Tab-separated table of N, CA and C in Angstrom:
chain	number	residue	atom	x	y	z
A	2	HIS	N	-0.711	-34.274	-41.849
A	2	HIS	CA	-1.044	-33.152	-40.969
A	2	HIS	C	0.122	-32.142	-41.008
A	3	MET	N	-0.360	-30.942	-41.343
A	3	MET	CA	0.687	-29.910	-41.391
A	3	MET	C	0.939	-29.346	-39.977
A	4	ARG	N	2.040	-29.231	-39.359
A	4	ARG	CA	2.426	-28.579	-38.171
A	4	ARG	C	2.327	-27.048	-38.219
A	5	ALA	N	1.986	-26.520	-37.038
A	5	ALA	CA	2.041	-25.035	-37.023
A	5	ALA	C	3.487	-24.503	-37.058
A	6	PRO	N	3.833	-23.400	-37.432
A	6	PRO	CA	5.224	-22.878	-37.505
A	6	PRO	C	5.954	-22.980	-36.185
A	7	ASP	N	5.156	-22.599	-35.136
A	7	ASP	CA	5.902	-22.714	-33.679
A	7	ASP	C	6.099	-24.110	-33.402
A	8	GLU	N	5.429	-25.063	-33.916
A	8	GLU	CA	5.777	-26.525	-33.460
A	8	GLU	C	7.100	-26.762	-34.250
A	9	ASP	N	7.271	-26.365	-35.492
A	9	ASP	CA	8.521	-26.734	-36.259
A	9	ASP	C	9.764	-26.051	-35.498
A	10	VAL	N	9.502	-24.712	-35.004
A	10	VAL	CA	10.602	-24.059	-34.326
A	10	VAL	C	10.926	-24.751	-33.115
A	11	HIS	N	9.859	-25.040	-32.290
A	11	HIS	CA	10.078	-25.959	-31.040
A	11	HIS	C	10.888	-27.214	-31.353
A	12	THR	N	10.451	-27.912	-32.388
A	12	THR	CA	11.125	-29.186	-32.744
A	12	THR	C	12.578	-28.964	-33.039
A	13	ALA	N	12.772	-27.926	-33.856
A	13	ALA	CA	14.187	-27.698	-34.329
A	13	ALA	C	15.165	-27.416	-33.218
A	14	VAL	N	14.614	-26.522	-32.301
A	14	VAL	CA	15.461	-26.159	-30.939
A	14	VAL	C	15.543	-27.388	-30.118
A	15	THR	N	14.533	-28.137	-29.805
A	15	THR	CA	14.524	-29.098	-28.924
A	15	THR	C	15.302	-30.447	-29.403
A	16	ALA	N	15.181	-30.422	-30.783
A	16	ALA	CA	15.904	-31.756	-31.388
A	16	ALA	C	17.466	-31.481	-31.548
A	17	ALA	N	17.918	-30.270	-31.409
A	17	ALA	CA	19.328	-30.157	-31.563
A	17	ALA	C	20.166	-31.036	-30.625
A	18	PRO	N	21.079	-31.878	-31.098
A	18	PRO	CA	21.876	-32.714	-30.235
A	18	PRO	C	22.707	-31.892	-29.128
A	19	ALA	N	22.588	-32.428	-28.027
A	19	ALA	CA	23.287	-31.767	-26.866
A	19	ALA	C	24.864	-31.512	-27.302
A	20	GLY	N	25.127	-30.288	-26.982
A	20	GLY	CA	26.619	-29.935	-27.231
A	20	GLY	C	26.745	-29.335	-28.582
A	21	ARG	N	25.815	-29.459	-29.587
A	21	ARG	CA	25.936	-28.773	-30.886
A	21	ARG	C	25.435	-27.581	-30.877
A	22	PRO	N	26.221	-26.550	-31.078
A	22	PRO	CA	25.669	-25.150	-31.272
A	22	PRO	C	24.511	-25.052	-32.151
A	23	LEU	N	23.628	-24.190	-31.794
A	23	LEU	CA	22.485	-24.028	-32.778
A	23	LEU	C	22.989	-23.034	-33.932
A	24	THR	N	22.514	-23.397	-35.044
A	24	THR	CA	22.827	-22.399	-36.244
A	24	THR	C	22.264	-21.076	-35.953
A	25	ALA	N	22.596	-20.117	-36.701
A	25	ALA	CA	22.190	-18.835	-36.712
A	25	ALA	C	20.766	-18.786	-37.308
A	26	ALA	N	20.364	-19.582	-38.221
A	26	ALA	CA	19.037	-19.738	-38.682
A	26	ALA	C	18.091	-20.337	-37.646
A	27	GLU	N	18.573	-21.339	-36.832
A	27	GLU	CA	17.754	-21.995	-35.883
A	27	GLU	C	17.392	-20.846	-34.782
A	28	VAL	N	18.393	-20.153	-34.397
A	28	VAL	CA	18.122	-19.180	-33.286
A	28	VAL	C	17.257	-18.054	-33.791
A	29	ALA	N	17.620	-17.571	-35.089
A	29	ALA	CA	16.667	-16.559	-35.660
A	29	ALA	C	15.229	-16.847	-35.708
A	30	ALA	N	15.104	-18.045	-36.224
A	30	ALA	CA	13.674	-18.584	-36.266
A	30	ALA	C	12.964	-18.720	-34.836
A	31	ALA	N	13.685	-19.219	-33.899
A	31	ALA	CA	13.087	-19.242	-32.544
A	31	ALA	C	12.903	-17.913	-32.033
A	32	ARG	N	13.743	-16.989	-32.242
A	32	ARG	CA	13.555	-15.700	-31.804
A	32	ARG	C	12.363	-14.987	-32.383
A	33	ARG	N	12.231	-15.079	-33.739
A	33	ARG	CA	11.153	-14.584	-34.420
A	33	ARG	C	9.869	-14.998	-33.829
A	34	GLU	N	9.824	-16.406	-33.688
A	34	GLU	CA	8.659	-17.018	-33.100
A	34	GLU	C	8.267	-16.517	-31.756
A	35	ALA	N	9.330	-16.342	-30.897
A	35	ALA	CA	9.252	-15.834	-29.548
A	35	ALA	C	8.590	-14.532	-29.517
A	36	PHE	N	9.099	-13.595	-30.479
A	36	PHE	CA	8.530	-12.166	-30.553
A	36	PHE	C	7.110	-12.210	-30.948
A	37	GLU	N	6.851	-13.164	-31.820
A	37	GLU	CA	5.337	-13.145	-32.259
A	37	GLU	C	4.532	-13.616	-31.178
A	38	LEU	N	4.974	-14.723	-30.432
A	38	LEU	CA	4.110	-15.165	-29.239
A	38	LEU	C	4.016	-14.105	-28.194
A	39	LEU	N	5.012	-13.255	-28.009
A	39	LEU	CA	5.122	-12.191	-27.015
A	39	LEU	C	3.884	-11.314	-27.438
A	40	GLY	N	3.970	-10.922	-28.674
A	40	GLY	CA	2.873	-9.990	-29.369
A	40	GLY	C	1.639	-10.506	-29.200
A	41	ARG	N	1.332	-11.760	-29.181
A	41	ARG	CA	-0.013	-12.385	-29.075
A	41	ARG	C	-0.366	-12.727	-27.756
A	42	ARG	N	0.439	-12.487	-26.705
A	42	ARG	CA	0.373	-12.880	-25.275
A	42	ARG	C	0.213	-14.034	-24.971
A	43	LYS	N	0.916	-15.011	-25.708
A	43	LYS	CA	1.011	-16.472	-25.343
A	43	LYS	C	2.211	-16.659	-24.447
A	44	ASP	N	1.918	-16.165	-23.124
A	44	ASP	CA	3.045	-16.179	-22.213
A	44	ASP	C	3.551	-17.547	-21.951
A	45	GLU	N	2.724	-18.547	-21.631
A	45	GLU	CA	3.252	-19.920	-21.388
A	45	GLU	C	3.954	-20.486	-22.648
A	46	ALA	N	3.431	-20.260	-23.716
A	46	ALA	CA	4.031	-20.754	-24.976
A	46	ALA	C	5.513	-20.169	-25.191
A	47	VAL	N	5.562	-18.803	-24.994
A	47	VAL	CA	6.740	-18.081	-25.275
A	47	VAL	C	7.762	-18.513	-24.057
A	48	ARG	N	7.340	-18.670	-22.931
A	48	ARG	CA	8.277	-19.166	-21.831
A	48	ARG	C	8.700	-20.472	-22.241
A	49	THR	N	7.973	-21.422	-22.650
A	49	THR	CA	8.479	-22.675	-23.039
A	49	THR	C	9.455	-22.621	-24.136
A	50	LEU	N	9.120	-21.980	-25.277
A	50	LEU	CA	10.089	-21.850	-26.277
A	50	LEU	C	11.404	-21.297	-25.882
A	51	VAL	N	11.262	-20.042	-25.173
A	51	VAL	CA	12.561	-19.510	-24.686
A	51	VAL	C	13.393	-20.365	-23.847
A	52	ASP	N	12.650	-21.055	-22.861
A	52	ASP	CA	13.396	-22.087	-22.192
A	52	ASP	C	14.244	-23.108	-22.932
A	53	HIS	N	13.557	-23.636	-23.966
A	53	HIS	CA	14.267	-24.550	-24.785
A	53	HIS	C	15.349	-23.903	-25.480
A	54	LEU	N	15.019	-22.814	-26.106
A	54	LEU	CA	16.211	-22.073	-26.955
A	54	LEU	C	17.480	-21.843	-26.114
A	55	VAL	N	17.237	-21.263	-24.880
A	55	VAL	CA	18.309	-20.835	-24.026
A	55	VAL	C	19.084	-22.127	-23.460
A	56	THR	N	18.295	-23.020	-23.211
A	56	THR	CA	18.981	-24.383	-22.778
A	56	THR	C	19.801	-25.033	-23.859
A	57	ALA	N	19.284	-24.969	-25.147
A	57	ALA	CA	20.125	-25.491	-26.293
A	57	ALA	C	21.216	-24.707	-26.442
A	58	GLN	N	21.248	-23.303	-26.354
A	58	GLN	CA	22.304	-22.479	-26.486
A	58	GLN	C	23.452	-22.589	-25.423
A	59	VAL	N	23.007	-22.662	-24.253
A	59	VAL	CA	23.898	-23.070	-23.062
A	59	VAL	C	24.600	-24.377	-23.318
A	60	ARG	N	23.794	-25.508	-23.575
A	60	ARG	CA	24.368	-26.734	-24.029
A	60	ARG	C	25.290	-26.885	-25.107
A	61	GLY	N	24.927	-25.958	-25.975
A	61	GLY	CA	25.873	-25.871	-27.138
A	61	GLY	C	27.132	-24.966	-27.109
A	62	GLY	N	27.267	-24.439	-25.847
A	62	GLY	CA	28.493	-23.663	-25.518
A	62	GLY	C	28.350	-22.177	-25.943
A	63	GLN	N	27.068	-21.718	-26.132
A	63	GLN	CA	26.692	-20.259	-26.465
A	63	GLN	C	26.054	-19.520	-25.397
A	64	ALA	N	26.471	-19.681	-24.278
A	64	ALA	CA	26.000	-18.944	-23.039
A	64	ALA	C	25.875	-17.474	-23.246
A	65	GLU	N	26.939	-16.900	-23.824
A	65	GLU	CA	26.993	-15.435	-24.160
A	65	GLU	C	25.758	-15.097	-25.022
A	66	PHE	N	25.553	-15.874	-26.211
A	66	PHE	CA	24.511	-15.641	-26.968
A	66	PHE	C	23.210	-15.866	-26.336
A	67	ALA	N	22.961	-16.903	-25.443
A	67	ALA	CA	21.736	-17.035	-24.738
A	67	ALA	C	21.481	-15.904	-23.846
A	68	ALA	N	22.431	-15.242	-23.221
A	68	ALA	CA	22.109	-14.000	-22.464
A	68	ALA	C	21.753	-12.991	-23.315
A	69	LYS	N	22.209	-12.825	-24.570
A	69	LYS	CA	21.689	-11.770	-25.458
A	69	LYS	C	20.336	-12.025	-25.885
A	70	THR	N	19.979	-13.311	-26.222
A	70	THR	CA	18.622	-13.677	-26.522
A	70	THR	C	17.695	-13.124	-25.346
A	71	LEU	N	18.117	-13.549	-24.171
A	71	LEU	CA	17.187	-13.183	-22.994
A	71	LEU	C	17.142	-11.830	-22.859
A	72	CYS	N	18.189	-10.980	-23.003
A	72	CYS	CA	18.101	-9.526	-22.892
A	72	CYS	C	17.215	-9.030	-23.864
A	73	SER	N	17.331	-9.439	-25.233
A	73	SER	CA	16.445	-8.718	-26.221
A	73	SER	C	15.001	-9.088	-26.051
A	74	LEU	N	14.744	-10.358	-25.644
A	74	LEU	CA	13.293	-10.796	-25.439
A	74	LEU	C	12.871	-9.997	-24.127
A	75	ALA	N	13.608	-9.800	-23.083
A	75	ALA	CA	13.111	-9.134	-21.905
A	75	ALA	C	12.801	-7.635	-22.337
A	76	ALA	N	13.563	-7.016	-23.134
A	76	ALA	CA	13.319	-5.706	-23.645
A	76	ALA	C	11.899	-5.623	-24.469
A	77	ALA	N	11.602	-6.707	-24.957
A	77	ALA	CA	10.404	-6.715	-25.832
A	77	ALA	C	9.066	-7.074	-25.061
A	78	ALA	N	9.438	-7.572	-23.698
A	78	ALA	CA	8.377	-8.073	-22.867
A	78	ALA	C	7.759	-7.015	-22.024
A	79	GLY	N	7.793	-5.690	-22.453
A	79	GLY	CA	7.273	-4.586	-21.582
A	79	GLY	C	6.042	-4.907	-20.948
A	80	ALA	N	5.105	-5.605	-21.830
A	80	ALA	CA	3.668	-5.698	-21.266
A	80	ALA	C	3.609	-6.763	-20.342
A	81	VAL	N	4.812	-7.665	-20.075
A	81	VAL	CA	4.692	-8.685	-19.254
A	81	VAL	C	6.002	-8.638	-18.330
A	82	PRO	N	5.910	-7.691	-17.407
A	82	PRO	CA	7.292	-7.395	-16.736
A	82	PRO	C	7.665	-8.647	-15.804
A	83	GLU	N	6.877	-9.569	-15.581
A	83	GLU	CA	7.308	-10.745	-14.852
A	83	GLU	C	8.117	-11.605	-15.824
A	84	LEU	N	7.780	-11.676	-16.985
A	84	LEU	CA	8.738	-12.419	-18.086
A	84	LEU	C	10.042	-11.667	-18.214
A	85	ALA	N	9.972	-10.381	-18.308
A	85	ALA	CA	11.131	-9.575	-18.465
A	85	ALA	C	12.071	-9.912	-17.328
A	86	GLU	N	11.531	-9.857	-16.171
A	86	GLU	CA	12.434	-9.942	-14.758
A	86	GLU	C	12.961	-11.417	-14.879
A	87	GLU	N	12.098	-12.399	-15.165
A	87	GLU	CA	12.541	-13.864	-15.087
A	87	GLU	C	13.675	-14.029	-16.197
A	88	TRP	N	13.456	-13.482	-17.327
A	88	TRP	CA	14.557	-13.567	-18.382
A	88	TRP	C	15.857	-13.027	-18.072
A	89	LEU	N	15.703	-11.691	-17.436
A	89	LEU	CA	16.868	-10.978	-17.102
A	89	LEU	C	17.802	-11.822	-15.997
A	90	ARG	N	16.928	-12.285	-14.964
A	90	ARG	CA	17.584	-13.062	-13.928
A	90	ARG	C	18.304	-14.287	-14.576
A	91	ARG	N	17.771	-14.884	-15.452
A	91	ARG	CA	18.371	-16.122	-16.197
A	91	ARG	C	19.645	-15.707	-16.866
A	92	ALA	N	19.470	-14.614	-17.613
A	92	ALA	CA	20.634	-14.019	-18.396
A	92	ALA	C	21.850	-13.761	-17.412
A	93	VAL	N	21.548	-13.224	-16.197
A	93	VAL	CA	22.628	-12.958	-15.277
A	93	VAL	C	23.206	-14.387	-14.736
A	94	ASP	N	22.306	-15.391	-14.859
A	94	ASP	CA	22.864	-16.753	-14.280
A	94	ASP	C	23.657	-17.512	-15.419
A	95	VAL	N	23.309	-17.342	-16.696
A	95	VAL	CA	24.009	-17.983	-17.803
A	95	VAL	C	25.338	-17.280	-18.107
A	96	ALA	N	25.217	-15.848	-17.972
A	96	ALA	CA	26.460	-15.176	-18.256
A	96	ALA	C	26.880	-14.128	-17.245
A	97	PRO	N	27.378	-14.677	-15.991
A	97	PRO	CA	27.566	-13.911	-14.936
A	97	PRO	C	28.597	-12.840	-15.187
A	98	LEU	N	29.592	-12.962	-16.049
A	98	LEU	CA	30.502	-11.952	-16.362
A	98	LEU	C	30.096	-10.894	-17.278
A	99	ASP	N	28.940	-10.981	-17.974
A	99	ASP	CA	28.371	-10.052	-18.839
A	99	ASP	C	27.746	-8.875	-18.068
A	100	PRO	N	28.180	-7.677	-18.239
A	100	PRO	CA	27.553	-6.679	-17.322
A	100	PRO	C	25.980	-6.250	-17.866
A	101	VAL	N	25.822	-6.453	-19.302
A	101	VAL	CA	24.541	-6.070	-19.805
A	101	VAL	C	23.347	-6.655	-19.050
A	102	PRO	N	23.152	-8.052	-18.835
A	102	PRO	CA	22.050	-8.472	-18.144
A	102	PRO	C	21.892	-7.891	-16.782
A	103	ALA	N	23.067	-7.818	-16.149
A	103	ALA	CA	22.975	-7.224	-14.771
A	103	ALA	C	22.482	-5.778	-14.634
A	104	VAL	N	23.057	-5.057	-15.525
A	104	VAL	CA	22.567	-3.543	-15.546
A	104	VAL	C	20.982	-3.568	-16.002
A	105	GLN	N	20.646	-4.352	-16.900
A	105	GLN	CA	19.201	-4.386	-17.184
A	105	GLN	C	18.385	-4.803	-16.080
A	106	LEU	N	18.671	-5.891	-15.383
A	106	LEU	CA	17.997	-6.319	-14.340
A	106	LEU	C	17.916	-5.271	-13.219
A	107	VAL	N	18.941	-4.798	-12.703
A	107	VAL	CA	18.901	-3.862	-11.681
A	107	VAL	C	18.049	-2.593	-12.086
A	108	THR	N	18.247	-2.160	-13.456
A	108	THR	CA	17.434	-1.060	-13.897
A	108	THR	C	15.915	-1.441	-13.831
A	109	LEU	N	15.574	-2.522	-14.353
A	109	LEU	CA	14.040	-2.978	-14.354
A	109	LEU	C	13.511	-2.909	-12.931
A	110	LEU	N	14.236	-3.587	-11.882
A	110	LEU	CA	13.803	-3.607	-10.536
A	110	LEU	C	13.619	-2.140	-10.112
A	111	ARG	N	14.672	-1.232	-10.292
A	111	ARG	CA	14.580	0.111	-9.836
A	111	ARG	C	13.362	0.850	-10.486
A	112	LEU	N	13.091	0.669	-11.698
A	112	LEU	CA	12.017	1.436	-12.487
A	112	LEU	C	10.704	0.851	-12.037
A	113	ARG	N	10.668	-0.355	-11.629
A	113	ARG	CA	9.407	-0.964	-11.175
A	113	ARG	C	9.090	-0.607	-9.745
A	114	GLY	N	9.933	0.281	-9.104
A	114	GLY	CA	9.562	0.780	-7.711
A	114	GLY	C	10.148	-0.173	-6.806
A	115	ARG	N	10.964	-0.880	-6.909
A	115	ARG	CA	11.608	-1.964	-6.017
A	115	ARG	C	13.028	-1.507	-5.707
A	116	GLY	N	13.369	-0.381	-5.194
A	116	GLY	CA	14.661	0.298	-5.058
A	116	GLY	C	15.449	-0.620	-4.134
A	117	GLY	N	14.812	-1.062	-3.028
A	117	GLY	CA	15.573	-1.828	-1.953
A	117	GLY	C	16.064	-3.226	-2.680
A	118	GLU	N	15.249	-3.740	-3.422
A	118	GLU	CA	15.625	-5.054	-4.203
A	118	GLU	C	16.592	-4.832	-5.168
A	119	ALA	N	16.406	-3.777	-5.897
A	119	ALA	CA	17.474	-3.436	-6.925
A	119	ALA	C	18.780	-3.084	-6.271
A	120	ALA	N	18.890	-2.539	-5.169
A	120	ALA	CA	20.144	-2.296	-4.479
A	120	ALA	C	20.779	-3.614	-4.021
A	121	ARG	N	19.971	-4.539	-3.307
A	121	ARG	CA	20.493	-5.787	-2.869
A	121	ARG	C	20.997	-6.577	-4.237
A	122	CYS	N	20.246	-6.406	-5.270
A	122	CYS	CA	20.517	-7.212	-6.517
A	122	CYS	C	21.984	-6.766	-7.001
A	123	ALA	N	22.110	-5.345	-6.968
A	123	ALA	CA	23.344	-4.714	-7.530
A	123	ALA	C	24.510	-5.128	-6.597
A	124	ASP	N	24.245	-5.280	-5.261
A	124	ASP	CA	25.293	-5.651	-4.343
A	124	ASP	C	25.727	-7.134	-4.674
A	125	GLU	N	24.830	-7.898	-5.272
A	125	GLU	CA	25.120	-9.353	-5.595
A	125	GLU	C	25.812	-9.377	-6.871
A	126	VAL	N	25.469	-8.650	-7.951
A	126	VAL	CA	25.844	-8.904	-9.339
A	126	VAL	C	27.047	-7.946	-9.692
A	127	PHE	N	27.240	-6.871	-9.013
A	127	PHE	CA	28.274	-5.971	-9.479
A	127	PHE	C	29.736	-5.967	-8.935
A	128	PRO	N	29.796	-6.692	-7.715
A	128	PRO	CA	31.129	-6.665	-7.200
A	128	PRO	C	32.039	-7.312	-8.288
A	129	GLY	N	33.278	-6.742	-8.279
A	129	GLY	CA	34.343	-7.248	-9.340
A	129	GLY	C	34.222	-6.386	-10.652
A	130	ARG	N	33.263	-5.446	-10.592
A	130	ARG	CA	33.124	-4.658	-11.863
A	130	ARG	C	33.637	-3.067	-11.540
A	131	ALA	N	34.633	-3.083	-10.750
A	131	ALA	CA	35.117	-1.796	-10.419
A	131	ALA	C	35.564	-0.976	-11.635
A	132	ASN	N	35.884	-1.408	-12.818
A	132	ASN	CA	36.216	-0.689	-13.990
A	132	ASN	C	35.137	-0.450	-14.879
A	133	ASP	N	33.955	-0.914	-14.693
A	133	ASP	CA	32.797	-0.850	-15.548
A	133	ASP	C	31.896	0.449	-15.203
A	134	GLY	N	32.235	1.425	-15.822
A	134	GLY	CA	31.348	2.784	-15.436
A	134	GLY	C	29.889	2.495	-15.582
A	135	ILE	N	29.434	1.802	-16.602
A	135	ILE	CA	27.876	1.771	-16.664
A	135	ILE	C	27.345	0.894	-15.560
A	136	ALA	N	28.071	-0.271	-15.071
A	136	ALA	CA	27.636	-1.002	-13.966
A	136	ALA	C	27.700	-0.214	-12.648
A	137	ILE	N	28.711	0.591	-12.584
A	137	ILE	CA	28.852	1.456	-11.286
A	137	ILE	C	27.689	2.482	-11.318
A	138	ARG	N	27.439	3.096	-12.371
A	138	ARG	CA	26.317	4.095	-12.411
A	138	ARG	C	24.948	3.349	-11.937
A	139	ALA	N	24.775	2.132	-12.589
A	139	ALA	CA	23.513	1.433	-12.334
A	139	ALA	C	23.421	1.077	-10.836
A	140	TRP	N	24.577	0.725	-10.313
A	140	TRP	CA	24.783	0.371	-8.883
A	140	TRP	C	24.424	1.689	-7.998
A	141	ALA	N	24.977	2.787	-8.398
A	141	ALA	CA	24.706	4.008	-7.663
A	141	ALA	C	23.245	4.375	-7.796
A	142	GLU	N	22.489	4.149	-8.928
A	142	GLU	CA	21.086	4.552	-9.015
A	142	GLU	C	20.393	3.436	-8.215
A	143	ALA	N	20.691	2.288	-8.252
A	143	ALA	CA	20.082	1.345	-7.364
A	143	ALA	C	20.072	1.721	-5.905
A	144	ARG	N	21.333	2.031	-5.434
A	144	ARG	CA	21.413	2.404	-3.985
A	144	ARG	C	20.559	3.721	-3.675
A	145	ARG	N	20.658	4.654	-4.515
A	145	ARG	CA	19.828	5.886	-4.361
A	145	ARG	C	18.341	5.473	-4.190
A	146	SER	N	17.776	4.649	-5.259
A	146	SER	CA	16.372	4.350	-5.304
A	146	SER	C	16.067	3.372	-4.000
A	147	GLY	N	17.036	2.763	-3.433
A	147	GLY	CA	16.812	2.012	-2.362
A	147	GLY	C	17.025	2.789	-0.885
A	148	GLY	N	17.220	3.988	-0.990
A	148	GLY	CA	17.420	4.998	0.119
A	148	GLY	C	18.770	5.082	0.692
A	149	ASP	N	19.834	4.382	0.028
A	149	ASP	CA	21.253	4.381	0.573
A	149	ASP	C	21.911	5.536	-0.144
A	150	PHE	N	21.661	6.681	0.405
A	150	PHE	CA	22.470	7.869	-0.351
A	150	PHE	C	23.903	7.917	-0.154
A	151	ASP	N	24.216	7.493	1.039
A	151	ASP	CA	25.853	7.450	1.304
A	151	ASP	C	26.341	6.387	0.283
A	152	GLY	N	25.785	5.335	0.082
A	152	GLY	CA	26.242	4.242	-0.856
A	152	GLY	C	26.286	4.751	-2.190
A	153	ALA	N	25.124	5.452	-2.421
A	153	ALA	CA	24.922	5.973	-3.894
A	153	ALA	C	26.136	7.111	-4.208
A	154	GLU	N	26.284	7.887	-3.236
A	154	GLU	CA	27.423	8.919	-3.350
A	154	GLU	C	28.690	8.225	-3.567
A	155	ALA	N	29.147	7.237	-2.844
A	155	ALA	CA	30.293	6.432	-3.031
A	155	ALA	C	30.313	5.944	-4.530
A	156	LYS	N	29.355	5.322	-4.892
A	156	LYS	CA	29.362	4.686	-6.238
A	156	LYS	C	29.369	5.727	-7.306
A	157	PHE	N	28.589	6.870	-7.225
A	157	PHE	CA	28.847	8.031	-8.180
A	157	PHE	C	30.293	8.473	-8.132
A	158	ARG	N	30.987	8.659	-6.957
A	158	ARG	CA	32.353	9.148	-7.089
A	158	ARG	C	33.124	8.112	-7.766
A	159	ASP	N	32.886	6.750	-7.579
A	159	ASP	CA	33.688	5.719	-8.297
A	159	ASP	C	33.462	5.946	-9.820
A	160	ALA	N	32.253	6.244	-10.238
A	160	ALA	CA	32.083	6.398	-11.824
A	160	ALA	C	32.673	7.635	-12.255
A	161	GLN	N	32.731	8.654	-11.412
A	161	GLN	CA	33.347	9.775	-11.817
A	161	GLN	C	34.971	9.687	-11.945
A	162	ALA	N	35.384	8.960	-10.977
A	162	ALA	CA	36.862	8.625	-11.024
A	162	ALA	C	37.318	7.871	-12.269
A	163	LEU	N	36.382	6.928	-12.820
A	163	LEU	CA	36.583	6.231	-13.921
A	163	LEU	C	36.557	7.189	-15.246
A	164	ALA	N	35.452	8.029	-15.144
A	164	ALA	CA	35.233	8.708	-16.441
A	164	ALA	C	35.036	10.141	-15.935
A	165	PRO	N	36.066	11.123	-15.612
A	165	PRO	CA	35.721	12.405	-15.117
A	165	PRO	C	34.821	13.208	-16.062
A	166	ASP	N	34.744	12.951	-17.314
A	166	ASP	CA	34.002	13.870	-18.212
A	166	ASP	C	32.517	13.310	-18.310
A	167	ASN	N	32.182	12.079	-17.690
A	167	ASN	CA	30.910	11.566	-17.913
A	167	ASN	C	29.831	12.440	-17.184
A	168	GLU	N	28.995	13.025	-17.977
A	168	GLU	CA	27.933	13.795	-17.488
A	168	GLU	C	26.935	13.042	-16.657
A	169	VAL	N	26.715	11.762	-16.975
A	169	VAL	CA	25.655	11.019	-16.236
A	169	VAL	C	26.101	10.835	-14.833
A	170	ALA	N	27.375	10.567	-14.584
A	170	ALA	CA	27.829	10.216	-13.270
A	170	ALA	C	27.799	11.557	-12.459
A	171	TRP	N	27.990	12.717	-13.018
A	171	TRP	CA	27.988	14.020	-12.379
A	171	TRP	C	26.503	14.445	-12.103
A	172	THR	N	25.637	14.211	-13.067
A	172	THR	CA	24.305	14.473	-12.901
A	172	THR	C	23.597	13.614	-11.744
A	173	GLY	N	24.008	12.366	-11.769
A	173	GLY	CA	23.411	11.486	-10.667
A	173	GLY	C	23.906	11.955	-9.342
A	174	PHE	N	25.180	12.141	-9.243
A	174	PHE	CA	25.806	12.691	-7.900
A	174	PHE	C	25.107	14.065	-7.562
A	175	ALA	N	24.786	14.923	-8.597
A	175	ALA	CA	24.246	16.250	-8.243
A	175	ALA	C	22.809	16.101	-7.667
A	176	GLU	N	22.090	15.068	-8.120
A	176	GLU	CA	20.778	14.839	-7.783
A	176	GLU	C	20.574	14.209	-6.359
A	177	LEU	N	21.670	13.854	-5.762
A	177	LEU	CA	21.493	13.253	-4.442
A	177	LEU	C	21.080	14.169	-3.447
């Protein structure tokens, strides 16, 4: 009996010994399969595969790569925003010092019309990133979309102080 390709990928990812980093080929095969499952709207199958892949990456000491995997899949999950949000939240959990998943999560919440939640999320994930202009701008946008204009102004000013020539910070400030 010949197994389906996705079964082979699932087996390779789940059979990796705990603590052994996945090979680039194993990760690439699992990611390809995940993108294919997303395209076919096999939501539960892709959720299971991604869970196994990320768990194996984290156990193998590859948390930063797991976060990148989750971010790229979240970007591809536009038709399934619940999956995108789930994966971005997990990316923030597995790589809390990486600003990319945090910025993407806050932006997703804001763009989905959940400004208050985006602002609360930003307040949780961005402290300690005072030197990260991209995170500060996302924080400012989240505060603005949540109706906290004074907080947004303060964050846009922080972003301007870090990068005085950054037009995005100036434009955001001007739009308040």
